[in-house]
Amino acid sequence: MRAHTIAERLGVRDARVVGHDFGTVVAFQYAAQFPADTALLGYLDLPPPGPAMDAPTYRSVSWHVAFHSF
């Protein structure tokens, strides 16, 4: 059985997906997995991690990530 996307369950197309803080990772993953259902992606206060950013750089980008890493 195939899982339904949020867009299919809600009957929404061209969703504007927004993530804040650690929710940016969820928003980014949704947009990456379902690009046909995502019109726009917005995120703030935390950049999604990726291959272009190593762990020390990632922790230093946002003050609260660095704060909670100690």
PDB file of N, CA and C in Angstrom:
ATOM      1  N   MET A   1       0.837  -1.170   0.000  1.00  0.00           N
ATOM      2  CA  MET A   1       0.000   0.000   0.000  1.00  0.00           C
ATOM      3  C   MET A   1       0.892   1.248   0.000  1.00  0.00           C
ATOM      4  N   ARG A   2       0.584   2.170  -0.855  1.00  0.00           N
ATOM      5  CA  ARG A   2       1.343   3.409  -0.965  1.00  0.00           C
ATOM      6  C   ARG A   2       0.837   4.430   0.046  1.00  0.00           C
ATOM      7  N   ALA A   3       1.776   5.097   0.702  1.00  0.00           N
ATOM      8  CA  ALA A   3       1.408   6.162   1.646  1.00  0.00           C
ATOM      9  C   ALA A   3       0.964   7.389   0.872  1.00  0.00           C
ATOM     10  N   HIS A   4      -0.035   8.072   1.383  1.00  0.00           N
ATOM     11  CA  HIS A   4      -0.523   9.299   0.757  1.00  0.00           C
ATOM     12  C   HIS A   4       0.254  10.496   1.288  1.00  0.00           C
ATOM     13  N   THR A   5       0.497  11.443   0.427  1.00  0.00           N
ATOM     14  CA  THR A   5       1.152  12.666   0.869  1.00  0.00           C
ATOM     15  C   THR A   5       0.137  13.534   1.615  1.00  0.00           C
ATOM     16  N   ILE A   6       0.634  14.501   2.332  1.00  0.00           N
ATOM     17  CA  ILE A   6      -0.249  15.438   3.019  1.00  0.00           C
ATOM     18  C   ILE A   6      -1.139  16.147   2.005  1.00  0.00           C
ATOM     19  N   ALA A   7      -0.567  16.504   0.877  1.00  0.00           N
ATOM     20  CA  ALA A   7      -1.333  17.194  -0.158  1.00  0.00           C
ATOM     21  C   ALA A   7      -2.503  16.337  -0.645  1.00  0.00           C
ATOM     22  N   GLU A   8      -2.271  15.049  -0.819  1.00  0.00           N
ATOM     23  CA  GLU A   8      -3.347  14.157  -1.252  1.00  0.00           C
ATOM     24  C   GLU A   8      -4.432  14.038  -0.183  1.00  0.00           C
ATOM     25  N   ARG A   9      -4.024  13.901   1.053  1.00  0.00           N
ATOM     26  CA  ARG A   9      -5.001  13.760   2.152  1.00  0.00           C
ATOM     27  C   ARG A   9      -5.844  15.015   2.338  1.00  0.00           C
ATOM     28  N   LEU A  10      -5.219  16.172   2.191  1.00  0.00           N
ATOM     29  CA  LEU A  10      -5.936  17.436   2.397  1.00  0.00           C
ATOM     30  C   LEU A  10      -6.532  17.996   1.116  1.00  0.00           C
ATOM     31  N   GLY A  11      -6.171  17.425  -0.013  1.00  0.00           N
ATOM     32  CA  GLY A  11      -6.654  17.946  -1.286  1.00  0.00           C
ATOM     33  C   GLY A  11      -6.014  19.273  -1.655  1.00  0.00           C
ATOM     34  N   VAL A  12      -4.773  19.458  -1.241  1.00  0.00           N
ATOM     35  CA  VAL A  12      -4.058  20.715  -1.481  1.00  0.00           C
ATOM     36  C   VAL A  12      -2.992  20.481  -2.536  1.00  0.00           C
ATOM     37  N   ARG A  13      -2.890  21.379  -3.479  1.00  0.00           N
ATOM     38  CA  ARG A  13      -1.815  21.355  -4.464  1.00  0.00           C
ATOM     39  C   ARG A  13      -1.107  22.704  -4.401  1.00  0.00           C
ATOM     40  N   ASP A  14       0.136  22.710  -4.784  1.00  0.00           N
ATOM     41  CA  ASP A  14       0.923  23.945  -4.781  1.00  0.00           C
ATOM     42  C   ASP A  14       1.013  24.554  -3.384  1.00  0.00           C
ATOM     43  N   ALA A  15       1.330  23.718  -2.400  1.00  0.00           N
ATOM     44  CA  ALA A  15       1.418  24.181  -1.011  1.00  0.00           C
ATOM     45  C   ALA A  15       2.622  25.094  -0.817  1.00  0.00           C
ATOM     46  N   ARG A  16       2.448  26.059   0.045  1.00  0.00           N
ATOM     47  CA  ARG A  16       3.544  26.912   0.484  1.00  0.00           C
ATOM     48  C   ARG A  16       3.996  26.326   1.819  1.00  0.00           C
ATOM     49  N   VAL A  17       5.168  25.728   1.845  1.00  0.00           N
ATOM     50  CA  VAL A  17       5.666  25.025   3.020  1.00  0.00           C
ATOM     51  C   VAL A  17       6.641  25.934   3.756  1.00  0.00           C
ATOM     52  N   VAL A  18       6.417  26.108   5.062  1.00  0.00           N
ATOM     53  CA  VAL A  18       7.256  26.981   5.869  1.00  0.00           C
ATOM     54  C   VAL A  18       7.730  26.210   7.098  1.00  0.00           C
ATOM     55  N   GLY A  19       9.013  26.339   7.403  1.00  0.00           N
ATOM     56  CA  GLY A  19       9.564  25.723   8.601  1.00  0.00           C
ATOM     57  C   GLY A  19      10.317  26.741   9.419  1.00  0.00           C
ATOM     58  N   HIS A  20      10.245  26.576  10.728  1.00  0.00           N
ATOM     59  CA  HIS A  20      10.948  27.465  11.643  1.00  0.00           C
ATOM     60  C   HIS A  20      11.781  26.630  12.600  1.00  0.00           C
ATOM     61  N   ASP A  21      12.997  27.071  12.876  1.00  0.00           N
ATOM     62  CA  ASP A  21      13.889  26.410  13.810  1.00  0.00           C
ATOM     63  C   ASP A  21      14.115  24.966  13.342  1.00  0.00           C
ATOM     64  N   PHE A  22      13.954  23.977  14.202  1.00  0.00           N
ATOM     65  CA  PHE A  22      14.199  22.599  13.776  1.00  0.00           C
ATOM     66  C   PHE A  22      13.123  22.078  12.826  1.00  0.00           C
ATOM     67  N   GLY A  23      12.008  22.782  12.719  1.00  0.00           N
ATOM     68  CA  GLY A  23      10.980  22.436  11.735  1.00  0.00           C
ATOM     69  C   GLY A  23      11.437  22.670  10.310  1.00  0.00           C
ATOM     70  N   THR A  24      12.537  23.430  10.140  1.00  0.00           N
ATOM     71  CA  THR A  24      13.052  23.639   8.784  1.00  0.00           C
ATOM     72  C   THR A  24      13.491  22.327   8.151  1.00  0.00           C
ATOM     73  N   VAL A  25      13.998  21.412   8.960  1.00  0.00           N
ATOM     74  CA  VAL A  25      14.450  20.130   8.429  1.00  0.00           C
ATOM     75  C   VAL A  25      13.257  19.341   7.900  1.00  0.00           C
ATOM     76  N   VAL A  26      12.132  19.379   8.627  1.00  0.00           N
ATOM     77  CA  VAL A  26      10.920  18.693   8.189  1.00  0.00           C
ATOM     78  C   VAL A  26      10.386  19.337   6.910  1.00  0.00           C
ATOM     79  N   ALA A  27      10.321  20.653   6.888  1.00  0.00           N
ATOM     80  CA  ALA A  27       9.832  21.361   5.702  1.00  0.00           C
ATOM     81  C   ALA A  27      10.714  21.081   4.493  1.00  0.00           C
ATOM     82  N   PHE A  28      12.021  21.100   4.704  1.00  0.00           N
ATOM     83  CA  PHE A  28      12.963  20.837   3.612  1.00  0.00           C
ATOM     84  C   PHE A  28      12.781  19.420   3.071  1.00  0.00           C
ATOM     85  N   GLN A  29      12.656  18.443   3.971  1.00  0.00           N
ATOM     86  CA  GLN A  29      12.480  17.060   3.542  1.00  0.00           C
ATOM     87  C   GLN A  29      11.168  16.872   2.788  1.00  0.00           C
ATOM     88  N   TYR A  30      10.099  17.501   3.246  1.00  0.00           N
ATOM     89  CA  TYR A  30       8.819  17.395   2.547  1.00  0.00           C
ATOM     90  C   TYR A  30       8.942  17.968   1.136  1.00  0.00           C
ATOM     91  N   ALA A  31       9.505  19.158   1.034  1.00  0.00           N
ATOM     92  CA  ALA A  31       9.651  19.796  -0.274  1.00  0.00           C
ATOM     93  C   ALA A  31      10.553  18.973  -1.199  1.00  0.00           C
ATOM     94  N   ALA A  32      11.594  18.363  -0.640  1.00  0.00           N
ATOM     95  CA  ALA A  32      12.506  17.551  -1.451  1.00  0.00           C
ATOM     96  C   ALA A  32      11.839  16.260  -1.920  1.00  0.00           C
ATOM     97  N   GLN A  33      11.024  15.663  -1.073  1.00  0.00           N
ATOM     98  CA  GLN A  33      10.373  14.401  -1.424  1.00  0.00           C
ATOM     99  C   GLN A  33       9.144  14.585  -2.293  1.00  0.00           C
ATOM    100  N   PHE A  34       8.484  15.719  -2.172  1.00  0.00           N
ATOM    101  CA  PHE A  34       7.253  15.960  -2.912  1.00  0.00           C
ATOM    102  C   PHE A  34       7.302  17.305  -3.636  1.00  0.00           C
ATOM    103  N   PRO A  35       8.237  17.472  -4.559  1.00  0.00           N
ATOM    104  CA  PRO A  35       8.367  18.768  -5.230  1.00  0.00           C
ATOM    105  C   PRO A  35       7.134  19.153  -6.054  1.00  0.00           C
ATOM    106  N   ALA A  36       6.400  18.179  -6.564  1.00  0.00           N
ATOM    107  CA  ALA A  36       5.205  18.494  -7.351  1.00  0.00           C
ATOM    108  C   ALA A  36       4.092  19.089  -6.491  1.00  0.00           C
ATOM    109  N   ASP A  37       4.124  18.815  -5.189  1.00  0.00           N
ATOM    110  CA  ASP A  37       3.111  19.346  -4.274  1.00  0.00           C
ATOM    111  C   ASP A  37       3.548  20.638  -3.597  1.00  0.00           C
ATOM    112  N   THR A  38       4.779  21.073  -3.822  1.00  0.00           N
ATOM    113  CA  THR A  38       5.337  22.223  -3.120  1.00  0.00           C
ATOM    114  C   THR A  38       5.575  23.374  -4.097  1.00  0.00           C
ATOM    115  N   ALA A  39       4.818  24.449  -3.911  1.00  0.00           N
ATOM    116  CA  ALA A  39       4.993  25.627  -4.762  1.00  0.00           C
ATOM    117  C   ALA A  39       6.164  26.474  -4.281  1.00  0.00           C
ATOM    118  N   LEU A  40       6.252  26.666  -2.970  1.00  0.00           N
ATOM    119  CA  LEU A  40       7.305  27.487  -2.379  1.00  0.00           C
ATOM    120  C   LEU A  40       7.771  26.852  -1.080  1.00  0.00           C
ATOM    121  N   LEU A  41       9.035  27.068  -0.757  1.00  0.00           N
ATOM    122  CA  LEU A  41       9.596  26.623   0.516  1.00  0.00           C
ATOM    123  C   LEU A  41      10.213  27.820   1.206  1.00  0.00           C
ATOM    124  N   GLY A  42       9.802  28.048   2.436  1.00  0.00           N
ATOM    125  CA  GLY A  42      10.388  29.113   3.241  1.00  0.00           C
ATOM    126  C   GLY A  42      10.879  28.543   4.548  1.00  0.00           C
ATOM    127  N   TYR A  43      12.033  28.999   5.001  1.00  0.00           N
ATOM    128  CA  TYR A  43      12.532  28.556   6.299  1.00  0.00           C
ATOM    129  C   TYR A  43      13.322  29.683   6.933  1.00  0.00           C
ATOM    130  N   LEU A  44      13.316  29.692   8.269  1.00  0.00           N
ATOM    131  CA  LEU A  44      14.040  30.736   8.967  1.00  0.00           C
ATOM    132  C   LEU A  44      14.599  30.212  10.280  1.00  0.00           C
ATOM    133  N   ASP A  45      15.657  30.826  10.699  1.00  0.00           N
ATOM    134  CA  ASP A  45      16.337  30.555  11.964  1.00  0.00           C
ATOM    135  C   ASP A  45      17.109  29.248  12.016  1.00  0.00           C
ATOM    136  N   LEU A  46      17.236  28.530  10.926  1.00  0.00           N
ATOM    137  CA  LEU A  46      18.067  27.337  10.932  1.00  0.00           C
ATOM    138  C   LEU A  46      18.241  26.858   9.499  1.00  0.00           C
ATOM    139  N   PRO A  47      19.453  26.870   8.997  1.00  0.00           N
ATOM    140  CA  PRO A  47      19.654  26.357   7.638  1.00  0.00           C
ATOM    141  C   PRO A  47      19.596  24.837   7.625  1.00  0.00           C
ATOM    142  N   PRO A  48      18.967  24.236   6.628  1.00  0.00           N
ATOM    143  CA  PRO A  48      18.981  22.781   6.551  1.00  0.00           C
ATOM    144  C   PRO A  48      20.406  22.278   6.322  1.00  0.00           C
ATOM    145  N   PRO A  49      20.801  21.219   7.005  1.00  0.00           N
ATOM    146  CA  PRO A  49      22.143  20.685   6.803  1.00  0.00           C
ATOM    147  C   PRO A  49      22.263  20.043   5.427  1.00  0.00           C
ATOM    148  N   GLY A  50      23.457  19.957   4.951  1.00  0.00           N
ATOM    149  CA  GLY A  50      23.668  19.329   3.657  1.00  0.00           C
ATOM    150  C   GLY A  50      25.139  19.056   3.433  1.00  0.00           C
ATOM    151  N   PRO A  51      25.458  18.505   2.285  1.00  0.00           N
ATOM    152  CA  PRO A  51      26.856  18.137   2.025  1.00  0.00           C
ATOM    153  C   PRO A  51      27.803  19.325   1.905  1.00  0.00           C
ATOM    154  N   ALA A  52      27.258  20.497   1.660  1.00  0.00           N
ATOM    155  CA  ALA A  52      28.121  21.673   1.497  1.00  0.00           C
ATOM    156  C   ALA A  52      28.533  22.282   2.832  1.00  0.00           C
ATOM    157  N   MET A  53      27.992  21.778   3.939  1.00  0.00           N
ATOM    158  CA  MET A  53      28.266  22.376   5.232  1.00  0.00           C
ATOM    159  C   MET A  53      28.660  21.283   6.229  1.00  0.00           C
ATOM    160  N   ASP A  54      29.878  21.372   6.759  1.00  0.00           N
ATOM    161  CA  ASP A  54      30.307  20.374   7.737  1.00  0.00           C
ATOM    162  C   ASP A  54      29.718  20.691   9.118  1.00  0.00           C
ATOM    163  N   ALA A  55      29.837  19.752  10.047  1.00  0.00           N
ATOM    164  CA  ALA A  55      29.214  19.891  11.365  1.00  0.00           C
ATOM    165  C   ALA A  55      29.668  21.136  12.127  1.00  0.00           C
ATOM    166  N   PRO A  56      30.972  21.453  12.205  1.00  0.00           N
ATOM    167  CA  PRO A  56      31.370  22.664  12.938  1.00  0.00           C
ATOM    168  C   PRO A  56      30.791  23.943  12.323  1.00  0.00           C
ATOM    169  N   THR A  57      30.759  24.015  11.011  1.00  0.00           N
ATOM    170  CA  THR A  57      30.187  25.199  10.354  1.00  0.00           C
ATOM    171  C   THR A  57      28.694  25.278  10.622  1.00  0.00           C
ATOM    172  N   TYR A  58      28.011  24.141  10.539  1.00  0.00           N
ATOM    173  CA  TYR A  58      26.571  24.092  10.779  1.00  0.00           C
ATOM    174  C   TYR A  58      26.232  24.601  12.182  1.00  0.00           C
ATOM    175  N   ARG A  59      27.010  24.174  13.180  1.00  0.00           N
ATOM    176  CA  ARG A  59      26.746  24.613  14.554  1.00  0.00           C
ATOM    177  C   ARG A  59      27.009  26.099  14.736  1.00  0.00           C
ATOM    178  N   SER A  60      27.906  26.657  13.943  1.00  0.00           N
ATOM    179  CA  SER A  60      28.253  28.068  14.123  1.00  0.00           C
ATOM    180  C   SER A  60      27.324  29.022  13.378  1.00  0.00           C
ATOM    181  N   VAL A  61      26.510  28.529  12.482  1.00  0.00           N
ATOM    182  CA  VAL A  61      25.671  29.395  11.649  1.00  0.00           C
ATOM    183  C   VAL A  61      24.557  30.063  12.446  1.00  0.00           C
ATOM    184  N   SER A  62      23.982  29.359  13.360  1.00  0.00           N
ATOM    185  CA  SER A  62      22.876  29.906  14.126  1.00  0.00           C
ATOM    186  C   SER A  62      23.232  29.868  15.610  1.00  0.00           C
ATOM    187  N   TRP A  63      23.037  30.952  16.312  1.00  0.00           N
ATOM    188  CA  TRP A  63      23.495  31.050  17.696  1.00  0.00           C
ATOM    189  C   TRP A  63      22.893  29.978  18.592  1.00  0.00           C
ATOM    190  N   HIS A  64      21.617  29.624  18.399  1.00  0.00           N
ATOM    191  CA  HIS A  64      21.007  28.666  19.304  1.00  0.00           C
ATOM    192  C   HIS A  64      21.472  27.236  19.067  1.00  0.00           C
ATOM    193  N   VAL A  65      21.916  26.912  17.854  1.00  0.00           N
ATOM    194  CA  VAL A  65      22.510  25.604  17.620  1.00  0.00           C
ATOM    195  C   VAL A  65      23.833  25.517  18.357  1.00  0.00           C
ATOM    196  N   ALA A  66      24.643  26.573  18.243  1.00  0.00           N
ATOM    197  CA  ALA A  66      25.920  26.595  18.955  1.00  0.00           C
ATOM    198  C   ALA A  66      25.700  26.589  20.465  1.00  0.00           C
ATOM    199  N   PHE A  67      24.726  27.326  20.947  1.00  0.00           N
ATOM    200  CA  PHE A  67      24.438  27.396  22.379  1.00  0.00           C
ATOM    201  C   PHE A  67      24.101  26.013  22.948  1.00  0.00           C
ATOM    202  N   HIS A  68      23.251  25.263  22.246  1.00  0.00           N
ATOM    203  CA  HIS A  68      22.807  23.965  22.744  1.00  0.00           C
ATOM    204  C   HIS A  68      23.807  22.838  22.474  1.00  0.00           C
ATOM    205  N   SER A  69      24.905  23.140  21.792  1.00  0.00           N
ATOM    206  CA  SER A  69      25.880  22.087  21.518  1.00  0.00           C
ATOM    207  C   SER A  69      26.893  21.927  22.652  1.00  0.00           C
ATOM    208  N   PHE A  70      26.850  22.791  23.652  1.00  0.00           N
ATOM    209  CA  PHE A  70      27.789  22.687  24.781  1.00  0.00           C
ATOM    210  C   PHE A  70      27.179  21.916  25.921  1.00  0.00           C
TER     211      PHE A  70
END
